[in-house]
Amino acid sequence: LVVAGVRVLGEEKARELRRIGARDSKTLGTLGATNLARRLLEALGSENTRVVVLHPREYEARRRATGNNVSKLLAEVNVQIFEELGSEVELFVVDEFGKAARSYIEPRLPPGVRLVVRPGAEDDVAVAAASVLARARYLEEMEALSGEVGFELPRGATHVLEVAQWLVEERGLEGLKKVAKVHFGTTARILEALGEEKTGE
């Protein structure tokens, strides 16, 4: 899980980010996201950006700590980022990740900070810049995890079943837990399929 936040102080900085090309990272390819992230980091400075990475095992531990509530976990990470960047911030814009997102975040913000939680928030330049930083870091982390297993791991849903099944067969469930979120139905399907195969032997 990768979540990023960007602090934009003043309209002049917002205009600069728009000139650089800050936009929804879903419109960018791998190289485009990496290059744009570098330019955004240069423009913003490290003091105005935060990227939080939860590797699979840490993600699982923190998800369980929230009672298996991924929205609560995402809220925790967003609040963490706000706490690190919140100085001088009057408006906190969050791309909606669940219907209860506002109720989880709002009570943990200091008085006087206005919270906006809505779908499609990447039209806000700060959210757009954050999405680019998150995507670039996600790609970097996926490359590192791919290096650990010795081949390129799929990004998204394509070919996930085949790769996950191979990992479980070769390295067991623990091997899968090192590189994947295992609370989704995909894992149960793989284990069930392997169990059926083993039963049939």
Short mmCIF file of C-alpha atoms in Angstrom, two decimals:
data_model
loop_
_atom_site.label_atom_id
_atom_site.label_comp_id
_atom_site.label_asym_id
_atom_site.label_seq_id
_atom_site.Cartn_x
_atom_site.Cartn_y
_atom_site.Cartn_z
CA LEU A 1 0.00 0.00 0.00
CA VAL A 2 1.41 3.38 -1.01
CA VAL A 3 -0.19 6.67 0.05
CA ALA A 4 1.26 10.11 -0.61
CA GLY A 5 0.51 13.63 0.49
CA VAL A 6 1.59 17.01 -0.83
CA ARG A 7 1.49 20.40 0.89
CA VAL A 8 0.89 23.30 -1.50
CA LEU A 9 1.35 26.70 0.12
CA GLY A 10 -0.08 29.45 -2.05
CA GLU A 11 -1.57 29.82 -5.51
CA GLU A 12 1.81 30.54 -7.11
CA LYS A 13 3.07 27.07 -6.16
CA ALA A 14 -0.20 25.54 -7.37
CA ARG A 15 0.24 27.24 -10.76
CA GLU A 16 3.83 25.93 -10.96
CA LEU A 17 2.65 22.37 -10.33
CA ARG A 18 0.01 22.73 -13.06
CA ARG A 19 2.67 24.02 -15.48
CA ILE A 20 4.86 21.01 -14.68
CA GLY A 21 1.90 18.79 -15.54
CA ALA A 22 0.53 17.49 -12.22
CA ARG A 23 -2.49 15.33 -13.04
CA ASP A 24 -4.23 12.09 -12.16
CA SER A 25 -1.52 9.41 -12.19
CA LYS A 26 -3.90 6.92 -13.81
CA THR A 27 -3.33 8.83 -17.08
CA LEU A 28 0.43 8.17 -16.95
CA GLY A 29 2.55 5.24 -18.03
CA THR A 30 5.48 3.94 -15.99
CA LEU A 31 8.13 6.24 -17.44
CA GLY A 32 5.79 9.24 -17.43
CA ALA A 33 4.93 8.77 -13.76
CA THR A 34 8.58 8.36 -12.77
CA ASN A 35 9.76 11.44 -14.68
CA LEU A 36 6.86 13.62 -13.54
CA ALA A 37 7.35 12.55 -9.91
CA ARG A 38 10.99 13.65 -10.06
CA ARG A 39 10.02 17.08 -11.43
CA LEU A 40 7.27 17.51 -8.83
CA LEU A 41 9.64 16.60 -6.00
CA GLU A 42 12.13 19.18 -7.24
CA ALA A 43 9.43 21.85 -7.37
CA LEU A 44 7.90 21.03 -3.99
CA GLY A 45 10.92 20.13 -1.88
CA SER A 46 11.03 17.13 0.44
CA GLU A 47 9.62 19.21 3.31
CA ASN A 48 6.30 19.45 1.44
CA THR A 49 5.87 15.79 0.47
CA ARG A 50 5.32 12.52 2.31
CA VAL A 51 5.04 9.01 0.92
CA VAL A 52 3.98 6.20 3.25
CA VAL A 53 4.72 2.63 2.15
CA LEU A 54 3.23 -0.37 3.94
CA HIS A 55 4.86 -3.55 2.69
CA PRO A 56 2.62 -6.63 2.64
CA ARG A 57 3.39 -7.90 6.14
CA GLU A 58 3.07 -4.45 7.74
CA TYR A 59 -0.11 -3.83 5.75
CA GLU A 60 -1.60 -7.09 7.06
CA ALA A 61 -0.63 -6.31 10.66
CA ARG A 62 -2.10 -2.81 10.53
CA ARG A 63 -5.22 -4.01 8.72
CA ARG A 64 -5.84 -6.60 11.44
CA ALA A 65 -5.27 -3.91 14.10
CA THR A 66 -8.17 -1.92 12.62
CA GLY A 67 -10.50 -4.92 12.81
CA ASN A 68 -9.86 -5.76 9.14
CA ASN A 69 -11.23 -2.35 8.12
CA VAL A 70 -9.17 -1.12 5.15
CA SER A 71 -10.97 2.26 5.17
CA LYS A 72 -9.88 2.82 8.77
CA LEU A 73 -6.32 1.90 7.82
CA LEU A 74 -6.36 4.35 4.91
CA ALA A 75 -7.75 7.03 7.22
CA GLU A 76 -4.93 6.36 9.70
CA VAL A 77 -2.32 6.78 6.97
CA ASN A 78 -3.95 9.97 5.68
CA VAL A 79 -4.02 11.42 9.21
CA GLN A 80 -0.38 10.42 9.68
CA ILE A 81 0.54 12.32 6.52
CA PHE A 82 -1.48 15.34 7.65
CA GLU A 83 0.27 15.33 11.03
CA GLU A 84 3.63 15.43 9.25
CA LEU A 85 2.67 18.12 6.72
CA GLY A 86 -0.16 19.96 8.49
CA SER A 87 1.73 23.08 9.55
CA GLU A 88 0.15 26.12 7.79
CA VAL A 89 -2.46 23.89 6.11
CA GLU A 90 -6.04 25.21 6.24
CA LEU A 91 -7.62 22.84 3.69
CA PHE A 92 -7.09 19.06 3.58
CA VAL A 93 -8.36 17.43 0.38
CA VAL A 94 -8.62 13.64 0.27
CA ASP A 95 -9.68 11.44 -2.63
CA GLU A 96 -12.60 9.42 -1.28
CA PHE A 97 -11.56 5.82 -0.56
CA GLY A 98 -14.79 4.75 1.16
CA LYS A 99 -18.15 6.11 2.24
CA ALA A 100 -17.00 6.42 5.86
CA ALA A 101 -13.69 8.14 5.00
CA ARG A 102 -14.77 11.54 6.34
CA SER A 103 -16.06 10.11 9.62
CA TYR A 104 -12.72 8.38 10.25
CA ILE A 105 -10.52 11.39 9.40
CA GLU A 106 -12.42 14.48 10.59
CA PRO A 107 -12.34 13.81 14.36
CA ARG A 108 -8.56 13.52 14.25
CA LEU A 109 -7.88 16.87 12.58
CA PRO A 110 -7.14 20.04 14.55
CA PRO A 111 -9.85 22.74 14.82
CA GLY A 112 -9.89 25.21 11.97
CA VAL A 113 -8.78 22.76 9.28
CA ARG A 114 -11.40 22.29 6.57
CA LEU A 115 -11.67 18.72 5.29
CA VAL A 116 -12.88 17.90 1.78
CA VAL A 117 -13.35 14.20 0.96
CA ARG A 118 -14.72 13.44 -2.49
CA PRO A 119 -14.31 11.08 -5.41
CA GLY A 120 -12.25 12.38 -8.32
CA ALA A 121 -10.24 14.71 -6.07
CA GLU A 122 -7.28 14.44 -8.47
CA ASP A 123 -8.66 17.57 -10.14
CA ASP A 124 -7.12 19.37 -7.13
CA VAL A 125 -3.47 20.03 -7.97
CA ALA A 126 -2.18 18.87 -4.57
CA VAL A 127 -4.06 15.56 -4.81
CA ALA A 128 -2.93 15.13 -8.41
CA ALA A 129 0.72 15.70 -7.44
CA ALA A 130 0.34 13.27 -4.53
CA SER A 131 -1.14 10.62 -6.81
CA VAL A 132 1.87 10.91 -9.13
CA LEU A 133 4.32 10.55 -6.23
CA ALA A 134 2.39 7.53 -4.94
CA ARG A 135 2.33 5.84 -8.34
CA ALA A 136 6.05 6.38 -8.93
CA ARG A 137 6.88 4.93 -5.51
CA TYR A 138 4.48 2.01 -6.07
CA LEU A 139 6.28 1.17 -9.32
CA GLU A 140 9.63 1.36 -7.52
CA GLU A 141 8.40 -0.92 -4.72
CA MET A 142 6.95 -3.43 -7.19
CA GLU A 143 10.29 -3.56 -8.97
CA ALA A 144 12.02 -4.30 -5.65
CA LEU A 145 9.52 -7.06 -4.80
CA SER A 146 9.95 -8.50 -8.30
CA GLY A 147 13.69 -8.63 -7.64
CA GLU A 148 13.04 -10.63 -4.48
CA VAL A 149 11.09 -13.32 -6.33
CA GLY A 150 13.25 -13.28 -9.46
CA PHE A 151 10.63 -12.25 -12.02
CA GLU A 152 8.34 -9.32 -12.75
CA LEU A 153 5.25 -9.36 -10.58
CA PRO A 154 2.01 -8.33 -12.30
CA ARG A 155 0.57 -4.89 -11.56
CA GLY A 156 -3.20 -5.05 -11.30
CA ALA A 157 -5.46 -8.05 -11.79
CA THR A 158 -4.00 -9.57 -14.98
CA HIS A 159 -2.19 -12.92 -14.53
CA VAL A 160 -2.36 -12.63 -10.73
CA LEU A 161 -3.82 -16.09 -10.22
CA GLU A 162 -1.10 -17.88 -12.18
CA VAL A 163 1.73 -15.99 -10.50
CA ALA A 164 0.29 -16.33 -7.00
CA GLN A 165 -0.32 -20.04 -7.49
CA TRP A 166 3.28 -20.53 -8.64
CA LEU A 167 4.57 -18.62 -5.59
CA VAL A 168 2.51 -20.74 -3.20
CA GLU A 169 3.65 -23.95 -4.91
CA GLU A 170 7.31 -22.91 -4.87
CA ARG A 171 7.58 -20.94 -1.62
CA GLY A 172 4.43 -21.69 0.35
CA LEU A 173 1.90 -19.23 1.74
CA GLU A 174 4.69 -17.39 3.58
CA GLY A 175 6.37 -16.68 0.23
CA LEU A 176 3.15 -15.16 -1.06
CA LYS A 177 2.70 -13.07 2.10
CA LYS A 178 6.05 -11.38 1.45
CA VAL A 179 4.89 -9.87 -1.83
CA ALA A 180 1.08 -9.71 -1.80
CA LYS A 181 -1.98 -8.66 0.17
CA VAL A 182 -3.47 -12.01 1.10
CA HIS A 183 -6.85 -11.04 2.55
CA PHE A 184 -8.57 -10.93 -0.84
CA GLY A 185 -10.66 -13.82 -2.23
CA THR A 186 -7.91 -14.54 -4.76
CA THR A 187 -5.76 -16.15 -2.05
CA ALA A 188 -8.60 -18.40 -0.88
CA ARG A 189 -9.23 -19.48 -4.47
CA ILE A 190 -5.57 -20.37 -4.98
CA LEU A 191 -5.32 -22.35 -1.75
CA GLU A 192 -8.58 -24.12 -2.52
CA ALA A 193 -7.34 -25.04 -6.00
CA LEU A 194 -4.04 -26.31 -4.61
CA GLY A 195 -5.89 -28.25 -1.92
CA GLU A 196 -8.02 -29.92 -4.58
CA GLU A 197 -4.93 -30.78 -6.59
CA LYS A 198 -3.22 -32.27 -3.55
CA THR A 199 -6.35 -34.23 -2.64
CA GLY A 200 -6.43 -35.66 -6.15
CA GLU A 201 -2.84 -36.90 -6.00
#
